[in-house]
Amino acid sequence: METLNFEIIIDAPIQKVWDLLWNQDSYTQWTQFFGEGSHYKSDWKVNGKTYFLGASGEGMVATI
């Protein structure tokens, strides 16, 4: 099996990148390209659950 690695340098403050990735409004904007209606629900606590969901409510669960 072939392994591919990709890397990119983002010339921006860490907080700005974090905010763009995880702000509810911007999250739905950048995830629309691979899952229209994608959204998440999280309490952002250690050992807390984060639900990554599609438009119809299906998705996956992650633990922080």
Short mmCIF file of C-alpha atoms in Angstrom, two decimals:
data_model
loop_
_atom_site.label_atom_id
_atom_site.label_comp_id
_atom_site.label_asym_id
_atom_site.label_seq_id
_atom_site.Cartn_x
_atom_site.Cartn_y
_atom_site.Cartn_z
CA MET A 1 0.00 0.00 0.00
CA GLU A 2 1.30 3.43 -0.90
CA THR A 3 1.50 6.07 1.83
CA LEU A 4 1.02 9.70 0.87
CA ASN A 5 2.08 12.61 3.06
CA PHE A 6 1.09 16.22 2.59
CA GLU A 7 2.27 19.34 4.37
CA ILE A 8 1.36 23.00 4.14
CA ILE A 9 2.59 26.04 5.99
CA ILE A 10 -0.14 28.47 6.97
CA ASP A 11 1.14 32.00 7.46
CA ALA A 12 -1.37 33.06 10.10
CA PRO A 13 -1.63 33.23 13.89
CA ILE A 14 -2.57 29.93 15.54
CA GLN A 15 -5.69 31.42 17.12
CA LYS A 16 -7.00 32.64 13.77
CA VAL A 17 -6.57 29.18 12.22
CA TRP A 18 -8.26 27.53 15.22
CA ASP A 19 -11.17 29.97 15.05
CA LEU A 20 -11.68 29.40 11.32
CA LEU A 21 -11.62 25.63 11.75
CA TRP A 22 -13.90 25.39 14.77
CA ASN A 23 -16.25 28.38 14.67
CA GLN A 24 -19.72 26.97 13.92
CA ASP A 25 -20.29 29.24 10.90
CA SER A 26 -16.89 28.79 9.27
CA TYR A 27 -16.90 25.03 9.98
CA THR A 28 -20.03 24.56 7.89
CA GLN A 29 -18.49 26.67 5.12
CA TRP A 30 -15.25 24.71 4.72
CA THR A 31 -16.81 21.27 5.25
CA GLN A 32 -19.53 21.80 2.65
CA PHE A 33 -17.14 20.63 -0.06
CA PHE A 34 -17.09 17.07 1.24
CA GLY A 35 -20.33 16.98 3.23
CA GLU A 36 -23.08 19.52 2.62
CA GLY A 37 -24.72 20.39 5.93
CA SER A 38 -21.83 19.14 8.07
CA HIS A 39 -21.79 20.42 11.62
CA TYR A 40 -20.53 19.41 15.04
CA LYS A 41 -21.65 19.40 18.66
CA SER A 42 -19.06 19.53 21.43
CA ASP A 43 -18.56 20.69 24.99
CA TRP A 44 -14.80 20.99 24.27
CA LYS A 45 -13.95 19.33 27.59
CA VAL A 46 -11.24 16.72 28.17
CA ASN A 47 -12.90 13.28 28.00
CA GLY A 48 -15.94 15.00 26.51
CA LYS A 49 -17.63 13.83 23.33
CA THR A 50 -17.56 15.67 20.02
CA TYR A 51 -20.15 14.68 17.44
CA PHE A 52 -19.27 15.30 13.78
CA LEU A 53 -22.56 15.12 11.93
CA GLY A 54 -23.91 15.30 8.41
CA ALA A 55 -27.07 17.07 7.31
CA SER A 56 -29.26 14.08 8.19
CA GLY A 57 -27.66 13.53 11.59
CA GLU A 58 -25.36 10.62 10.71
CA GLY A 59 -21.70 10.89 11.56
CA MET A 60 -19.03 9.96 14.06
CA VAL A 61 -18.13 10.52 17.69
CA ALA A 62 -14.71 11.54 18.99
CA THR A 63 -13.42 11.88 22.53
CA ILE A 64 -11.19 14.82 23.38
#
